Short mmCIF file of N, CA and C in Angstrom, two decimals:
data_model
loop_
_atom_site.label_atom_id
_atom_site.label_comp_id
_atom_site.label_asym_id
_atom_site.label_seq_id
_atom_site.Cartn_x
_atom_site.Cartn_y
_atom_site.Cartn_z
N MET A 1 -110.98 38.48 58.62
CA MET A 1 -111.49 37.33 57.89
C MET A 1 -112.84 36.94 58.47
N THR A 2 -113.76 36.59 57.61
CA THR A 2 -115.08 36.14 58.05
C THR A 2 -115.09 34.63 58.21
N THR A 3 -116.12 34.15 58.87
CA THR A 3 -116.29 32.71 59.03
C THR A 3 -116.43 32.02 57.68
N ASP A 4 -117.19 32.64 56.78
CA ASP A 4 -117.36 32.07 55.43
C ASP A 4 -116.03 31.99 54.69
N GLU A 5 -115.21 33.03 54.81
CA GLU A 5 -113.90 33.02 54.15
C GLU A 5 -113.00 31.94 54.74
N LEU A 6 -113.03 31.80 56.05
CA LEU A 6 -112.23 30.75 56.70
C LEU A 6 -112.71 29.37 56.24
N TYR A 7 -114.00 29.19 56.17
CA TYR A 7 -114.58 27.92 55.71
C TYR A 7 -114.06 27.58 54.31
N GLN A 8 -114.15 28.52 53.39
CA GLN A 8 -113.73 28.28 52.01
C GLN A 8 -112.23 28.00 51.93
N MET A 9 -111.44 28.79 52.64
CA MET A 9 -109.99 28.61 52.61
C MET A 9 -109.58 27.25 53.16
N MET A 10 -110.13 26.90 54.32
CA MET A 10 -109.75 25.63 54.94
C MET A 10 -110.28 24.44 54.15
N ARG A 11 -111.45 24.59 53.59
CA ARG A 11 -112.02 23.51 52.78
C ARG A 11 -111.12 23.20 51.59
N LYS A 12 -110.65 24.23 50.92
CA LYS A 12 -109.79 24.05 49.74
C LYS A 12 -108.47 23.37 50.09
N THR A 13 -107.96 23.65 51.28
CA THR A 13 -106.67 23.07 51.65
C THR A 13 -106.78 21.70 52.31
N GLN A 14 -107.91 21.42 52.98
CA GLN A 14 -108.03 20.18 53.74
C GLN A 14 -108.72 19.05 53.01
N GLU A 15 -109.69 19.34 52.17
CA GLU A 15 -110.38 18.26 51.45
C GLU A 15 -109.45 17.43 50.58
N PRO A 16 -108.49 18.05 49.88
CA PRO A 16 -107.56 17.21 49.10
C PRO A 16 -106.74 16.26 49.98
N LYS A 17 -106.63 16.56 51.26
CA LYS A 17 -105.90 15.69 52.20
C LYS A 17 -106.81 14.64 52.82
N GLY A 18 -108.11 14.67 52.47
CA GLY A 18 -109.05 13.68 53.00
C GLY A 18 -109.77 14.10 54.26
N TYR A 19 -109.73 15.38 54.59
CA TYR A 19 -110.40 15.90 55.78
C TYR A 19 -111.53 16.81 55.33
N TYR A 20 -112.73 16.53 55.83
CA TYR A 20 -113.93 17.26 55.43
C TYR A 20 -114.53 17.92 56.64
N PHE A 21 -115.29 18.97 56.40
CA PHE A 21 -116.01 19.60 57.51
C PHE A 21 -117.21 18.74 57.88
N ASN A 22 -117.54 18.77 59.13
CA ASN A 22 -118.68 18.05 59.68
C ASN A 22 -119.96 18.41 58.91
N ARG A 23 -120.77 17.41 58.63
CA ARG A 23 -122.00 17.61 57.87
C ARG A 23 -123.00 18.49 58.61
N PHE A 24 -122.83 18.63 59.91
CA PHE A 24 -123.69 19.50 60.71
C PHE A 24 -123.12 20.92 60.64
N THR A 25 -123.60 21.67 59.67
CA THR A 25 -123.00 22.98 59.36
C THR A 25 -123.09 23.97 60.51
N GLU A 26 -124.14 23.91 61.30
CA GLU A 26 -124.24 24.83 62.44
C GLU A 26 -123.08 24.58 63.41
N HIS A 27 -122.79 23.31 63.67
CA HIS A 27 -121.65 22.95 64.53
C HIS A 27 -120.34 23.43 63.91
N THR A 28 -120.18 23.18 62.62
CA THR A 28 -118.96 23.58 61.91
C THR A 28 -118.74 25.08 62.00
N PHE A 29 -119.76 25.86 61.70
CA PHE A 29 -119.59 27.31 61.71
C PHE A 29 -119.41 27.87 63.12
N ARG A 30 -119.99 27.23 64.11
CA ARG A 30 -119.76 27.65 65.50
C ARG A 30 -118.28 27.44 65.87
N LEU A 31 -117.73 26.32 65.45
CA LEU A 31 -116.31 26.06 65.72
C LEU A 31 -115.40 27.01 64.94
N LEU A 32 -115.73 27.27 63.69
CA LEU A 32 -114.93 28.21 62.89
C LEU A 32 -114.96 29.60 63.49
N GLU A 33 -116.11 30.03 63.96
CA GLU A 33 -116.21 31.34 64.62
C GLU A 33 -115.34 31.36 65.88
N SER A 34 -115.33 30.26 66.63
CA SER A 34 -114.50 30.18 67.83
C SER A 34 -113.01 30.19 67.48
N LEU A 35 -112.65 29.58 66.35
CA LEU A 35 -111.25 29.63 65.91
C LEU A 35 -110.84 31.08 65.62
N LEU A 36 -111.72 31.83 64.98
CA LEU A 36 -111.43 33.24 64.69
C LEU A 36 -111.34 34.07 65.98
N ILE A 37 -112.19 33.76 66.94
CA ILE A 37 -112.12 34.44 68.24
C ILE A 37 -110.77 34.15 68.90
N ASN A 38 -110.36 32.88 68.88
CA ASN A 38 -109.07 32.52 69.47
C ASN A 38 -107.91 33.16 68.72
N LYS A 39 -108.03 33.30 67.42
CA LYS A 39 -106.97 33.98 66.65
C LYS A 39 -106.84 35.43 67.11
N GLY A 40 -107.96 36.09 67.32
CA GLY A 40 -107.93 37.45 67.84
C GLY A 40 -107.41 37.53 69.26
N ARG A 41 -107.76 36.56 70.05
CA ARG A 41 -107.38 36.53 71.47
C ARG A 41 -105.91 36.18 71.66
N TYR A 42 -105.43 35.15 70.94
CA TYR A 42 -104.09 34.62 71.17
C TYR A 42 -103.11 34.88 70.02
N GLY A 43 -103.66 35.20 68.84
CA GLY A 43 -102.79 35.36 67.67
C GLY A 43 -102.64 34.08 66.88
N TYR A 44 -103.30 33.02 67.30
CA TYR A 44 -103.30 31.74 66.58
C TYR A 44 -104.63 31.05 66.82
N MET A 45 -104.98 30.15 65.91
CA MET A 45 -106.28 29.48 65.98
C MET A 45 -106.19 28.23 66.84
N ALA A 46 -106.23 28.43 68.15
CA ALA A 46 -106.22 27.31 69.09
C ALA A 46 -107.57 26.60 69.02
N CYS A 47 -107.53 25.29 69.16
CA CYS A 47 -108.75 24.48 69.17
C CYS A 47 -109.70 25.05 70.21
N PRO A 48 -110.93 25.35 69.81
CA PRO A 48 -111.88 25.93 70.77
C PRO A 48 -112.40 24.94 71.81
N CYS A 49 -112.09 23.68 71.64
CA CYS A 49 -112.55 22.65 72.58
C CYS A 49 -111.51 22.32 73.64
N ARG A 50 -110.42 23.08 73.63
CA ARG A 50 -109.35 22.84 74.58
C ARG A 50 -108.93 24.15 75.22
N LEU A 51 -108.26 24.05 76.37
CA LEU A 51 -107.81 25.23 77.11
C LEU A 51 -106.47 25.70 76.55
N ALA A 52 -106.47 26.88 75.95
CA ALA A 52 -105.23 27.46 75.42
C ALA A 52 -104.55 28.28 76.51
N SER A 53 -103.23 28.38 76.41
CA SER A 53 -102.45 29.05 77.45
C SER A 53 -101.99 30.46 77.06
N ASN A 54 -102.18 30.83 75.81
CA ASN A 54 -101.66 32.08 75.27
C ASN A 54 -100.14 32.02 75.08
N ASP A 55 -99.60 30.81 74.99
CA ASP A 55 -98.19 30.58 74.69
C ASP A 55 -98.16 29.67 73.45
N ARG A 56 -97.82 30.26 72.32
CA ARG A 56 -97.87 29.54 71.05
C ARG A 56 -97.07 28.25 71.08
N ASP A 57 -95.86 28.28 71.65
CA ASP A 57 -95.04 27.07 71.71
C ASP A 57 -95.70 25.98 72.54
N TRP A 58 -96.27 26.34 73.68
CA TRP A 58 -96.94 25.37 74.55
C TRP A 58 -98.16 24.79 73.86
N ASP A 59 -98.87 25.64 73.10
CA ASP A 59 -100.12 25.25 72.46
C ASP A 59 -99.97 24.74 71.03
N LYS A 60 -98.75 24.59 70.54
CA LYS A 60 -98.59 24.24 69.13
C LYS A 60 -99.30 22.94 68.75
N ASP A 61 -99.51 22.05 69.70
CA ASP A 61 -100.21 20.79 69.42
C ASP A 61 -101.72 20.97 69.23
N ILE A 62 -102.25 22.12 69.66
CA ILE A 62 -103.70 22.34 69.52
C ILE A 62 -104.04 23.48 68.57
N ILE A 63 -103.06 23.91 67.78
CA ILE A 63 -103.36 24.90 66.74
C ILE A 63 -104.01 24.14 65.59
N CYS A 64 -105.17 24.62 65.19
CA CYS A 64 -105.98 23.92 64.19
C CYS A 64 -105.34 23.99 62.80
N PRO A 65 -105.25 22.86 62.12
CA PRO A 65 -105.64 21.53 62.56
C PRO A 65 -104.62 20.98 63.56
N CYS A 66 -105.13 20.42 64.63
CA CYS A 66 -104.27 20.00 65.73
C CYS A 66 -103.46 18.75 65.37
N THR A 67 -102.48 18.49 66.19
CA THR A 67 -101.59 17.35 66.04
C THR A 67 -102.35 16.02 66.11
N TYR A 68 -103.47 16.01 66.80
CA TYR A 68 -104.20 14.78 67.07
C TYR A 68 -105.25 14.44 66.01
N ARG A 69 -105.49 15.37 65.10
CA ARG A 69 -106.56 15.19 64.11
C ARG A 69 -106.38 13.93 63.28
N GLU A 70 -105.21 13.70 62.76
CA GLU A 70 -104.99 12.56 61.86
C GLU A 70 -105.36 11.24 62.54
N THR A 71 -104.86 11.03 63.74
CA THR A 71 -105.14 9.79 64.46
C THR A 71 -106.61 9.69 64.83
N ASP A 72 -107.19 10.80 65.28
CA ASP A 72 -108.62 10.80 65.64
C ASP A 72 -109.50 10.43 64.45
N VAL A 73 -109.25 11.07 63.32
CA VAL A 73 -110.08 10.82 62.13
C VAL A 73 -109.88 9.39 61.64
N LYS A 74 -108.64 8.94 61.68
CA LYS A 74 -108.36 7.56 61.25
C LYS A 74 -109.09 6.55 62.13
N GLU A 75 -109.09 6.78 63.44
CA GLU A 75 -109.66 5.82 64.38
C GLU A 75 -111.17 5.99 64.60
N TYR A 76 -111.65 7.23 64.62
CA TYR A 76 -113.05 7.49 64.98
C TYR A 76 -113.87 8.13 63.86
N GLY A 77 -113.20 8.54 62.79
CA GLY A 77 -113.91 9.18 61.69
C GLY A 77 -114.10 10.67 61.87
N LYS A 78 -113.67 11.20 63.02
CA LYS A 78 -113.77 12.64 63.28
C LYS A 78 -112.71 13.02 64.31
N CYS A 79 -112.40 14.31 64.34
CA CYS A 79 -111.44 14.79 65.32
C CYS A 79 -112.14 15.06 66.65
N PHE A 80 -111.37 15.38 67.67
CA PHE A 80 -111.88 15.56 69.02
C PHE A 80 -113.05 16.54 69.08
N CYS A 81 -112.93 17.68 68.41
CA CYS A 81 -114.02 18.67 68.48
C CYS A 81 -115.09 18.44 67.43
N GLY A 82 -114.81 17.57 66.47
CA GLY A 82 -115.81 17.27 65.45
C GLY A 82 -115.84 18.24 64.29
N LEU A 83 -114.83 19.07 64.17
CA LEU A 83 -114.77 19.98 63.03
C LEU A 83 -114.43 19.21 61.76
N TYR A 84 -113.38 18.40 61.86
CA TYR A 84 -112.93 17.61 60.71
C TYR A 84 -113.42 16.18 60.83
N VAL A 85 -113.87 15.66 59.72
CA VAL A 85 -114.37 14.29 59.68
C VAL A 85 -113.89 13.62 58.39
N SER A 86 -114.05 12.32 58.34
CA SER A 86 -113.76 11.59 57.11
C SER A 86 -115.01 11.62 56.22
N ARG A 87 -114.83 11.31 54.98
CA ARG A 87 -115.97 11.22 54.06
C ARG A 87 -116.95 10.15 54.55
N LYS A 88 -116.40 9.02 55.02
CA LYS A 88 -117.25 7.93 55.50
C LYS A 88 -118.08 8.37 56.70
N TRP A 89 -117.52 9.18 57.58
CA TRP A 89 -118.28 9.66 58.73
C TRP A 89 -119.43 10.55 58.25
N ASN A 90 -119.11 11.46 57.34
CA ASN A 90 -120.15 12.35 56.81
C ASN A 90 -121.25 11.58 56.08
N ASP A 91 -120.87 10.48 55.44
CA ASP A 91 -121.84 9.66 54.70
C ASP A 91 -122.54 8.64 55.61
N ARG A 92 -122.30 8.73 56.90
CA ARG A 92 -122.91 7.86 57.91
C ARG A 92 -122.53 6.39 57.76
N GLU A 93 -121.37 6.14 57.17
CA GLU A 93 -120.87 4.77 57.06
C GLU A 93 -120.10 4.36 58.31
N ILE A 94 -119.78 5.35 59.14
CA ILE A 94 -119.07 5.12 60.40
C ILE A 94 -119.98 5.61 61.52
N GLU A 95 -120.11 4.79 62.55
CA GLU A 95 -120.92 5.17 63.70
C GLU A 95 -120.29 6.35 64.43
N ASP A 96 -121.11 7.27 64.87
CA ASP A 96 -120.63 8.42 65.64
C ASP A 96 -120.26 7.94 67.03
N GLN A 97 -119.01 8.18 67.41
CA GLN A 97 -118.51 7.73 68.71
C GLN A 97 -117.84 8.89 69.43
N TYR A 98 -117.72 8.75 70.73
CA TYR A 98 -116.96 9.70 71.54
C TYR A 98 -115.48 9.59 71.16
N VAL A 99 -114.83 10.72 70.98
CA VAL A 99 -113.39 10.76 70.69
C VAL A 99 -112.68 11.17 71.97
N PRO A 100 -111.84 10.31 72.52
CA PRO A 100 -111.16 10.66 73.77
C PRO A 100 -110.08 11.72 73.56
N GLU A 101 -109.80 12.44 74.60
CA GLU A 101 -108.75 13.46 74.57
C GLU A 101 -107.39 12.78 74.49
N ARG A 102 -106.57 13.19 73.55
CA ARG A 102 -105.23 12.63 73.38
C ARG A 102 -104.14 13.56 73.91
N ARG A 103 -104.50 14.77 74.21
CA ARG A 103 -103.50 15.73 74.68
C ARG A 103 -102.94 15.25 76.02
N PRO A 104 -101.62 15.32 76.19
CA PRO A 104 -101.01 14.84 77.44
C PRO A 104 -101.56 15.57 78.66
N GLU A 105 -101.64 14.85 79.75
CA GLU A 105 -102.23 15.40 80.98
C GLU A 105 -101.57 16.69 81.43
N GLU A 106 -100.26 16.78 81.31
CA GLU A 106 -99.59 18.01 81.75
C GLU A 106 -100.02 19.23 80.93
N LYS A 107 -100.43 18.99 79.69
CA LYS A 107 -100.92 20.10 78.87
C LYS A 107 -102.38 20.39 79.19
N LEU A 108 -103.12 19.38 79.60
CA LEU A 108 -104.52 19.59 79.95
C LEU A 108 -104.66 20.50 81.16
N LEU A 109 -103.72 20.39 82.07
CA LEU A 109 -103.77 21.20 83.29
C LEU A 109 -103.39 22.64 83.02
N GLY A 110 -102.79 22.88 81.87
CA GLY A 110 -102.45 24.25 81.48
C GLY A 110 -101.10 24.69 81.98
N LYS A 111 -100.68 25.80 81.42
CA LYS A 111 -99.38 26.39 81.78
C LYS A 111 -99.69 27.71 82.48
N PHE A 112 -100.06 27.62 83.73
CA PHE A 112 -100.47 28.83 84.45
C PHE A 112 -99.75 28.97 85.76
#
């Protein structure tokens, strides 16, 4: 799968749910490329902004779209890595803010 194909596929499935790709397309495509790299590396699209363990069950909370996306977008207008945003964020109606990490500390340290 190419980055463009992933973009089109994810856009069709996520926009009806109210999740849009970041208006900064270079950032978006860099993250999509990283998702494809992680899929090749681990067999699943782990969030490229987090440390994956190569254990699908351990990492299920960070498989894109991650478990934290809904809360992040609702509260900050974008997810932790900035791939998914709200329409209001893209339209600059919401101030761009730092999104804190919500993943539990024991998962941040990894399963190694």
